[in-house]
CSV table of C-alpha atoms in Angstrom, one decimal:
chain,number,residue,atom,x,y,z
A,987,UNK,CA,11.6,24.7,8.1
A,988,UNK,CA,8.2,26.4,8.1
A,989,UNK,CA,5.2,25.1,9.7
A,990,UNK,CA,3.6,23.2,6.2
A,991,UNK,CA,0.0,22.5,5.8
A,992,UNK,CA,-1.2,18.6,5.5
A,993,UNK,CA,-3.6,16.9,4.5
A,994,UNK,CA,-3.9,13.2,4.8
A,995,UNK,CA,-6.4,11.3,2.4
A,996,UNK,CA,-7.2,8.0,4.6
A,997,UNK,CA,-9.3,5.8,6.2
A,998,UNK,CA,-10.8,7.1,9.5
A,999,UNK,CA,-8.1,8.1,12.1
A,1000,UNK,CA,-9.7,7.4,14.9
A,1001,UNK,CA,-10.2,3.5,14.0
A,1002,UNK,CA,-6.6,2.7,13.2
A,1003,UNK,CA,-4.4,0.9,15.1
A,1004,UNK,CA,-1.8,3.0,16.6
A,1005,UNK,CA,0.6,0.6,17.2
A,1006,UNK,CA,1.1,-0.9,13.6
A,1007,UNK,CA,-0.5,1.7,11.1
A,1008,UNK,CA,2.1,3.6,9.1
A,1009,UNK,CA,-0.5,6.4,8.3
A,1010,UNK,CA,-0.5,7.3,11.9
A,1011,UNK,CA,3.1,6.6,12.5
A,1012,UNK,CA,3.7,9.4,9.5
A,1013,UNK,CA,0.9,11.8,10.9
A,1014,UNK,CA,2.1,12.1,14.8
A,1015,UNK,CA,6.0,12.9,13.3
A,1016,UNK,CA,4.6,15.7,11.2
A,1017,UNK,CA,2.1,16.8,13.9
A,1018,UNK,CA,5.3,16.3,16.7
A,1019,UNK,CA,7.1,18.5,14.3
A,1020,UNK,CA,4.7,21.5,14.3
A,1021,UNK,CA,3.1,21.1,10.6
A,1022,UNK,CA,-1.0,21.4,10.7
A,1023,UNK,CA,-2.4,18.5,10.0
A,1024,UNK,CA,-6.4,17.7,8.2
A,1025,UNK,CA,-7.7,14.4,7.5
A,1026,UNK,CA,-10.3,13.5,5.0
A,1027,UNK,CA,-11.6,10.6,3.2
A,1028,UNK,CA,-11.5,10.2,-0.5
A,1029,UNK,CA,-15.1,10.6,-0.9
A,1030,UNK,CA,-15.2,14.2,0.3
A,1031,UNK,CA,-13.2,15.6,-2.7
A,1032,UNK,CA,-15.6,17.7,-4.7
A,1033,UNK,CA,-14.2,20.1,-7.9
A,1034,UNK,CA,-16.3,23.2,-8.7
A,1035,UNK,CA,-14.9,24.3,-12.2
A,1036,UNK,CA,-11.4,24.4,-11.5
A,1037,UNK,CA,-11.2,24.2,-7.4
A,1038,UNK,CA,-10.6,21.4,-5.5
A,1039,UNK,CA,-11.8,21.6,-2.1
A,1040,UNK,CA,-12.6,18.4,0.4
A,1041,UNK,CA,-14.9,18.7,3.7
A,1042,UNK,CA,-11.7,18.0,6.5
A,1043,UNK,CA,-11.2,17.9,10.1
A,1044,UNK,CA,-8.2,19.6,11.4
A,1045,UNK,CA,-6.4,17.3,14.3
A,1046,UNK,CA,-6.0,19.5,17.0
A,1047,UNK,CA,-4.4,16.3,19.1
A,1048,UNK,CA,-2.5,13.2,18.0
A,1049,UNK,CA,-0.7,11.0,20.7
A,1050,UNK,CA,-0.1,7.5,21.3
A,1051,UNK,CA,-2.6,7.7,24.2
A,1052,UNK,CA,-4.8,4.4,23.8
A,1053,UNK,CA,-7.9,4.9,23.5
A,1054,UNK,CA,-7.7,9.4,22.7
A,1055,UNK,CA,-5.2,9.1,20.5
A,1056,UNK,CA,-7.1,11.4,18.1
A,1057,UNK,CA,-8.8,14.8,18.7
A,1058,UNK,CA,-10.4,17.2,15.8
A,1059,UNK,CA,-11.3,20.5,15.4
A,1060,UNK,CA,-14.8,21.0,13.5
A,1061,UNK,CA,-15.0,20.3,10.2
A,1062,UNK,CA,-14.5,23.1,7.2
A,1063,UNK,CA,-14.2,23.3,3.5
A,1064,UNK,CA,-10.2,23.4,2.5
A,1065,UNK,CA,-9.3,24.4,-0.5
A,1066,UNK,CA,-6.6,22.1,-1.5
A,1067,UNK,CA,-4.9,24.7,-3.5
A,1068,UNK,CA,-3.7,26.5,-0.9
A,1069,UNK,CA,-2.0,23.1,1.6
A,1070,UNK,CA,1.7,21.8,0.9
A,1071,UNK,CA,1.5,18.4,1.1
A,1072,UNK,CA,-1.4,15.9,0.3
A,1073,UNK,CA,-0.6,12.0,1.5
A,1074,UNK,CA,-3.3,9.3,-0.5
A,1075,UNK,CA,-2.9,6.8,2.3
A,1076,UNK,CA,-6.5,5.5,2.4
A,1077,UNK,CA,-6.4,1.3,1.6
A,1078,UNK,CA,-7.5,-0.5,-1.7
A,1079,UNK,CA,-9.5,-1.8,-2.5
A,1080,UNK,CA,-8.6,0.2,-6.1
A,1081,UNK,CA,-12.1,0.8,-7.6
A,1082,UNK,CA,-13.9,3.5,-9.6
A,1083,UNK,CA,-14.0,5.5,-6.5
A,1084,UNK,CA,-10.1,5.2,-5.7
A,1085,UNK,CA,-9.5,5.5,-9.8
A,1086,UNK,CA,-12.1,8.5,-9.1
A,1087,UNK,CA,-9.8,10.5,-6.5
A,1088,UNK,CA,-6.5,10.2,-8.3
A,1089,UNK,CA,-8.3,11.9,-11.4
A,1090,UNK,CA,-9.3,14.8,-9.0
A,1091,UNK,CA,-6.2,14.9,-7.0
A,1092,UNK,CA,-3.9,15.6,-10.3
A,1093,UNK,CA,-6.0,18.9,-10.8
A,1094,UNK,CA,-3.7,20.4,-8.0
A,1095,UNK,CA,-1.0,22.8,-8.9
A,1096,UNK,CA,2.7,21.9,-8.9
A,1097,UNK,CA,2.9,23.9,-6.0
A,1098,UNK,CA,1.1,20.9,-3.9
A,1099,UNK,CA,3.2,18.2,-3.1
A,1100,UNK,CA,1.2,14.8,-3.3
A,1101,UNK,CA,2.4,11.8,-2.1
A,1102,UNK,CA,2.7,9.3,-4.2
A,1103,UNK,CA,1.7,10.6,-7.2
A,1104,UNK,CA,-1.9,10.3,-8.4
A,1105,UNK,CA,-1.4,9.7,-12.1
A,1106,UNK,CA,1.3,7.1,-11.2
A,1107,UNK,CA,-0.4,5.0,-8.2
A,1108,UNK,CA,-3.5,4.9,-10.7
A,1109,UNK,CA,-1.4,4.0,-13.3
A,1110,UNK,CA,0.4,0.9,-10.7
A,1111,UNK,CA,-2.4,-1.3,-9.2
A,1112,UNK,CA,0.2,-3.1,-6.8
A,1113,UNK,CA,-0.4,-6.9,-8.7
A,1114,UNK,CA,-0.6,-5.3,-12.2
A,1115,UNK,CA,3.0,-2.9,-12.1
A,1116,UNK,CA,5.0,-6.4,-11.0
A,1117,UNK,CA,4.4,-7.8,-13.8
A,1118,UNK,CA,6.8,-5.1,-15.3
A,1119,UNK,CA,9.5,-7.8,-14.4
A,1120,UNK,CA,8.7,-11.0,-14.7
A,1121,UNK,CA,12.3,-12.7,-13.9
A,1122,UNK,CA,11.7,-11.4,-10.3
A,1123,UNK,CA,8.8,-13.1,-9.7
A,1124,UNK,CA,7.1,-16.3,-9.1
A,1125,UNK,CA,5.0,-17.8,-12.3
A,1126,UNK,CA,1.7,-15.8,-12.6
A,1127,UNK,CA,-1.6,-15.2,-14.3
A,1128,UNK,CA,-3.9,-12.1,-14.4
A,1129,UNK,CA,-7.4,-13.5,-16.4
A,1130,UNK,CA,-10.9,-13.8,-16.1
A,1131,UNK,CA,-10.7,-16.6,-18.2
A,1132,UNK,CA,-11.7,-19.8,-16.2
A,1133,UNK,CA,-10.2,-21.8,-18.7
A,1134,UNK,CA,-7.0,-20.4,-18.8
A,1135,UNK,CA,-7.0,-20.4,-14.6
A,1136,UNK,CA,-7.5,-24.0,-15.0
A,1137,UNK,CA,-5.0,-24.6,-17.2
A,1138,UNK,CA,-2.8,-22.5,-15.1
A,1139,UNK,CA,-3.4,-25.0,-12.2
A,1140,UNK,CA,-3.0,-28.0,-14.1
A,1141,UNK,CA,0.4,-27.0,-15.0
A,1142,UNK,CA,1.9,-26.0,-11.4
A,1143,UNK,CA,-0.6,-28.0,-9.5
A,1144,UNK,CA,-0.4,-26.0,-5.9
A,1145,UNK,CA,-1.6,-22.6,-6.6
A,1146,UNK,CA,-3.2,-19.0,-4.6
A,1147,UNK,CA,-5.5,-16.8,-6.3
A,1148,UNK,CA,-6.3,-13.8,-5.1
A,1149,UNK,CA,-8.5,-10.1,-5.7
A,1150,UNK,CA,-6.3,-8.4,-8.7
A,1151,UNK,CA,-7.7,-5.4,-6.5
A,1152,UNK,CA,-7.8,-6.4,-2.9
A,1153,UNK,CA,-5.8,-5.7,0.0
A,1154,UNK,CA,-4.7,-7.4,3.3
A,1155,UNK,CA,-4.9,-10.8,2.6
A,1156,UNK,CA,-8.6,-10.6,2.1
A,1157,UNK,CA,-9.7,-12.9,-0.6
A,1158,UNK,CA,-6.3,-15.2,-0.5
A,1159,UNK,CA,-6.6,-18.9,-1.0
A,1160,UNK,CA,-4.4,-21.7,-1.6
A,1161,UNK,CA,-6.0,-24.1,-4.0
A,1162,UNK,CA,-3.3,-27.7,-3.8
A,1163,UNK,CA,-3.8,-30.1,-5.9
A,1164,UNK,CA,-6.3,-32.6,-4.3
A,1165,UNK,CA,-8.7,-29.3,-3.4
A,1166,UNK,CA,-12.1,-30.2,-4.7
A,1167,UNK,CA,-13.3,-26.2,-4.5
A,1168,UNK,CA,-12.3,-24.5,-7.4
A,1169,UNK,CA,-15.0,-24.9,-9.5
A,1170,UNK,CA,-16.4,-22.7,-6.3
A,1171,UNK,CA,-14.4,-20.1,-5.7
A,1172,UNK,CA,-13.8,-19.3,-10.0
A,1173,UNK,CA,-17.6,-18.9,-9.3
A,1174,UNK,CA,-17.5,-16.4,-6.3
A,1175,UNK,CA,-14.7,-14.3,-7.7
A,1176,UNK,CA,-16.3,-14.1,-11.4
A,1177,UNK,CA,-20.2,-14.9,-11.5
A,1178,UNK,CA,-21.5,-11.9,-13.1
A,1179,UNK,CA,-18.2,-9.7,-13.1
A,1180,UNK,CA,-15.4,-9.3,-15.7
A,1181,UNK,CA,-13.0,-7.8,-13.2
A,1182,UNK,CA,-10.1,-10.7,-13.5
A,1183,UNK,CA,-7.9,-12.7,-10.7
A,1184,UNK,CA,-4.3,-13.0,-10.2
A,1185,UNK,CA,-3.2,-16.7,-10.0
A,1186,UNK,CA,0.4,-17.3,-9.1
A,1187,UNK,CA,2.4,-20.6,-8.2
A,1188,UNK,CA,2.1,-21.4,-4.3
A,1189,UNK,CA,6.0,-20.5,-3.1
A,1190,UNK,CA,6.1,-23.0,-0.1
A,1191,UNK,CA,8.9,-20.8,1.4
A,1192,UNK,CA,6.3,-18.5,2.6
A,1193,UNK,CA,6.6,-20.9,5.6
A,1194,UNK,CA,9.8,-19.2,7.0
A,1195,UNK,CA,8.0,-15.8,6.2
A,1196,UNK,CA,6.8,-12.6,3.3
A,1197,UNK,CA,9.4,-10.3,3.5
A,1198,UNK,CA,8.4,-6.9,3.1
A,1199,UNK,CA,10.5,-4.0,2.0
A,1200,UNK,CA,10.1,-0.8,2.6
A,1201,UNK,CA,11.6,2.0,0.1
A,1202,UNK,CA,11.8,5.4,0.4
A,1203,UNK,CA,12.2,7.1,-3.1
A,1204,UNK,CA,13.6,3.9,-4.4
A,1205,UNK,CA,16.3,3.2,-2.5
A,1206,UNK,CA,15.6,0.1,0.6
A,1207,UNK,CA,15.1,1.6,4.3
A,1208,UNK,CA,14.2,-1.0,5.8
A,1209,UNK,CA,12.6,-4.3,6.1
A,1210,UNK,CA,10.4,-6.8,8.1
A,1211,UNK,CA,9.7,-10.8,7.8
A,1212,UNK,CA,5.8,-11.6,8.3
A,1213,UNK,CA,5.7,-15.3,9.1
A,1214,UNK,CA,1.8,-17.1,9.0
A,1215,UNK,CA,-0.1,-18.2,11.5
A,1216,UNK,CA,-0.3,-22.1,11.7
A,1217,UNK,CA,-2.7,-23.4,9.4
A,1218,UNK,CA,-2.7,-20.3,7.6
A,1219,UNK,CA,-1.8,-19.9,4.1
A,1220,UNK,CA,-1.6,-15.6,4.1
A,1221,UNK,CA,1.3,-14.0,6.0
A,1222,UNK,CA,-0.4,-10.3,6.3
A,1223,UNK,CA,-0.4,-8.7,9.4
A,1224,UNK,CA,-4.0,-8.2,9.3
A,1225,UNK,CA,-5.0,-11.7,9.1
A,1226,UNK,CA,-2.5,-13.1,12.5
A,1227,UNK,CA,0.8,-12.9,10.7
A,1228,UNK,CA,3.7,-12.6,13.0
A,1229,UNK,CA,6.6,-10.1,12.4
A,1230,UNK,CA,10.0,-10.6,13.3
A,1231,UNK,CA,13.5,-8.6,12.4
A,1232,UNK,CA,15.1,-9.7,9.4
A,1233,UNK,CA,18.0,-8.3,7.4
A,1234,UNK,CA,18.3,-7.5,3.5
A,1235,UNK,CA,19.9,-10.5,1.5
A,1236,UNK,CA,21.9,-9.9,-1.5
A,1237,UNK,CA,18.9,-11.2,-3.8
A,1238,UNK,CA,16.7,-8.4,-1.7
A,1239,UNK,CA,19.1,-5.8,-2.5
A,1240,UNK,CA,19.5,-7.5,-6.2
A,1241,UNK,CA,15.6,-7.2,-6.4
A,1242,UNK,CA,15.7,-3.2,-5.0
A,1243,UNK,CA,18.4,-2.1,-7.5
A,1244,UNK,CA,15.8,-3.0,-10.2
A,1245,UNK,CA,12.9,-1.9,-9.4
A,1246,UNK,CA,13.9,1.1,-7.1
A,1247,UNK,CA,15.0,3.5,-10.2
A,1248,UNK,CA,11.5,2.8,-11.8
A,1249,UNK,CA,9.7,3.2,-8.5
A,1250,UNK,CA,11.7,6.3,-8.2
A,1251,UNK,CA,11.0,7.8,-11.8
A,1252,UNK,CA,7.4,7.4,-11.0
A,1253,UNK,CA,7.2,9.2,-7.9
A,1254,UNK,CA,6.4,6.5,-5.7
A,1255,UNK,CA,7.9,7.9,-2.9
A,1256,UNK,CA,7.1,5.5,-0.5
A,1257,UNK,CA,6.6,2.1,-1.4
A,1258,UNK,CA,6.5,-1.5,0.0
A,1259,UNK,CA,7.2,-4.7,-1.6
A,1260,UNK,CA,6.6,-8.7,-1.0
A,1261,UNK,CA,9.6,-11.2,-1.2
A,1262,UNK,CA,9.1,-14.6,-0.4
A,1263,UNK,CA,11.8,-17.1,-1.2
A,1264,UNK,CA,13.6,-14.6,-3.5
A,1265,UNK,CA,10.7,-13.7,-5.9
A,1266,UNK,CA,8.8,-10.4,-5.6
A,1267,UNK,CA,4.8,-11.2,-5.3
A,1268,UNK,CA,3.9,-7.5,-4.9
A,1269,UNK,CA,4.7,-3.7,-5.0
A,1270,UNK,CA,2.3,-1.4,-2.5
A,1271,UNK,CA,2.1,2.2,-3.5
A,1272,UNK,CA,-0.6,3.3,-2.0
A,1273,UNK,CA,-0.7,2.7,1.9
A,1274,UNK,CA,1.9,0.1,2.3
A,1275,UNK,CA,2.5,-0.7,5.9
A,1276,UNK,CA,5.6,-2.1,8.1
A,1277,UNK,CA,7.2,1.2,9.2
A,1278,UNK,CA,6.8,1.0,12.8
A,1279,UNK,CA,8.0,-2.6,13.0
A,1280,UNK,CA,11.1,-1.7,11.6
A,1281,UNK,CA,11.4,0.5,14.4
A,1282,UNK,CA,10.1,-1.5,17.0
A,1283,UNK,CA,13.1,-3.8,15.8
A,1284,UNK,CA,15.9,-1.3,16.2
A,1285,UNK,CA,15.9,-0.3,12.2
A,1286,UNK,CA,15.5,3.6,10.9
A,1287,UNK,CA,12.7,5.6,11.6
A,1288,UNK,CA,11.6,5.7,8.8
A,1289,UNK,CA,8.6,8.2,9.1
A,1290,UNK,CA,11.7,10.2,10.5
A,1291,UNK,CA,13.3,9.9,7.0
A,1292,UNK,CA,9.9,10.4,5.4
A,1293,UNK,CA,9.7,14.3,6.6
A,1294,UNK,CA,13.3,14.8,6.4
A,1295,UNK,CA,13.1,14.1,2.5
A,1296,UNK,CA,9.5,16.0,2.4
A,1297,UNK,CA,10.9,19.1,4.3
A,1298,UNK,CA,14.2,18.7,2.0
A,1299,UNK,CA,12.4,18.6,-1.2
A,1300,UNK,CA,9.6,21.4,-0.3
A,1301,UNK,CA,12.3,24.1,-0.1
């Protein structure tokens, strides 16, 4: 294979945490493999008539040495046209600036591989395309209506509402019965805004963990169980959730065989989706994470995988 030219759309390298983020995990295979690697964030895009170029470091070093892990060349002007592969890793939150980049990014030619597709991870907000199957998942509401979130509670009593557009447990609360704050938190998520919540029935089997899935152009590679912190409602990673090895079920693999053809028809590469208790809660698009504690558990590599389809497919 010859040496191809990357460039990763993400959040700053050099603040991620090498032991857990799956953008890195991706980057040091491709860079251990020999491809060139640039990274940029999403707000250095610019289009001039036709061209899309972005203001991008090269990484000249990428280790897992704690503390250098990352080192760049200077910056320069790349013309996008002219790379192989573009990876949108960089996190939610999905607003006008994220919608913004995907619009920009689909003015590449065929000849650039992006990963995932623009059109299709701005068409799948990660709370909005589960909805797409509703048997699969748990009871849930997407409104800004407080009356209808009310009513929503009323009916199934123990509740979470969440960001319809955040990310990493941020913004997650459990609201049981008996809680006397949600007159409060309808206020903080939709004084002044029209920008709706996602209310879904509390699945007390998030106890014994989230299971997240990892796919690889639809079909399951691998999987992790994120358990919660005591006293903690949210199983992320990011907020203290624990994770532990865990194998697929036959309701997991029930769950895959459904979704995977669509994720696959939309060229959702990678992907990553929430199970707790046997009910999907989410499907991550964009920079779903897990792939290095698959492997730290003795599961695939899946970054591995990853380059091996890439390099496959570019030829």
């Amino acid at each position: 294979m010859s040496v191809l030219k990357i460039a990763v759309q993400m959040d700053p390298m050099e603040a991620v945490d090498i032991k857990g983020d799956t953008t890195f995990a991706l980057s040091l295979e491709a860079f251990a493999r020999g491809h060139k690697l640039w990274t940029y964030e999403a707000p250095d895009l610019r289009l001039e008539g036709e061209k899309l170029s972005v203001s991008a470091r090269s990484i000249d070093k990428l280790s897992r040495d704690e503390g250098d892990h990352v080192r760049f060349g200077s910056r320069e002007l790349l013309d996008l046209s002219e790379v192989d592969v573009v990876l949108v890793r960089q996190d939610p939150p999905f607003d006008m600036s994220y919608i913004t980049a995907c619009h920009l990014l689909e003015k590449l030619p065929e000849s650039v591989m992006v990963l995932n597709d623009p059109a299709e991870i701005r068409n799948a907000p990660e709370k909005i395309l589960v909805m797409d199957f509703p048997d699969l998942m748990p009871e849930t509401l997407i409104t800004a209506d407080e009356k209808a979130i009310r009513a929503f509670r009323e009916t199934h009593r123990d509740i979470i509402i969440k960001p319809l557009y955040g990310n990493g447990g941020a913004g997650v609360f459990r609201v049981r019965p008996d809680d006397e704050n949600l007159a409060s938190l309808l206020e903080m998520f939709l004084a002044g805004r029209r920008v709706p919540v996602i209310a879904q029935k509390y699945l007390k089997d998030v106890r014994k963990g989230d299971k997240r899935i990892i796919l690889l152009d639809g079909e399951p590679v691998g999987a992790i169980n994120r358990v919660p912190a005591e006293g903690e409602a949210r199983s992320n990673m990011h907020v203290g959730g624990v994770a532990e090895a865990i194998d697929l079920d036959d309701r997991d693999r029930e769950i895959c065989a459904r979704i995977g053809p669509v994720l696959k028809e939309k060229r959702l590469l990678l992907t990553g989706i929430d199970v707790i208790g046997g009910f999907i809660t989410e499907i991550n698009v964009t920079s779903p994470t897990g792939i290095q504690e698959v492997k730290r558990f003795g599961g695939a590599d899946i970054a591995v995988m990853f380059w091996d389809w890439v390099e496959k497919n570019r030829a």
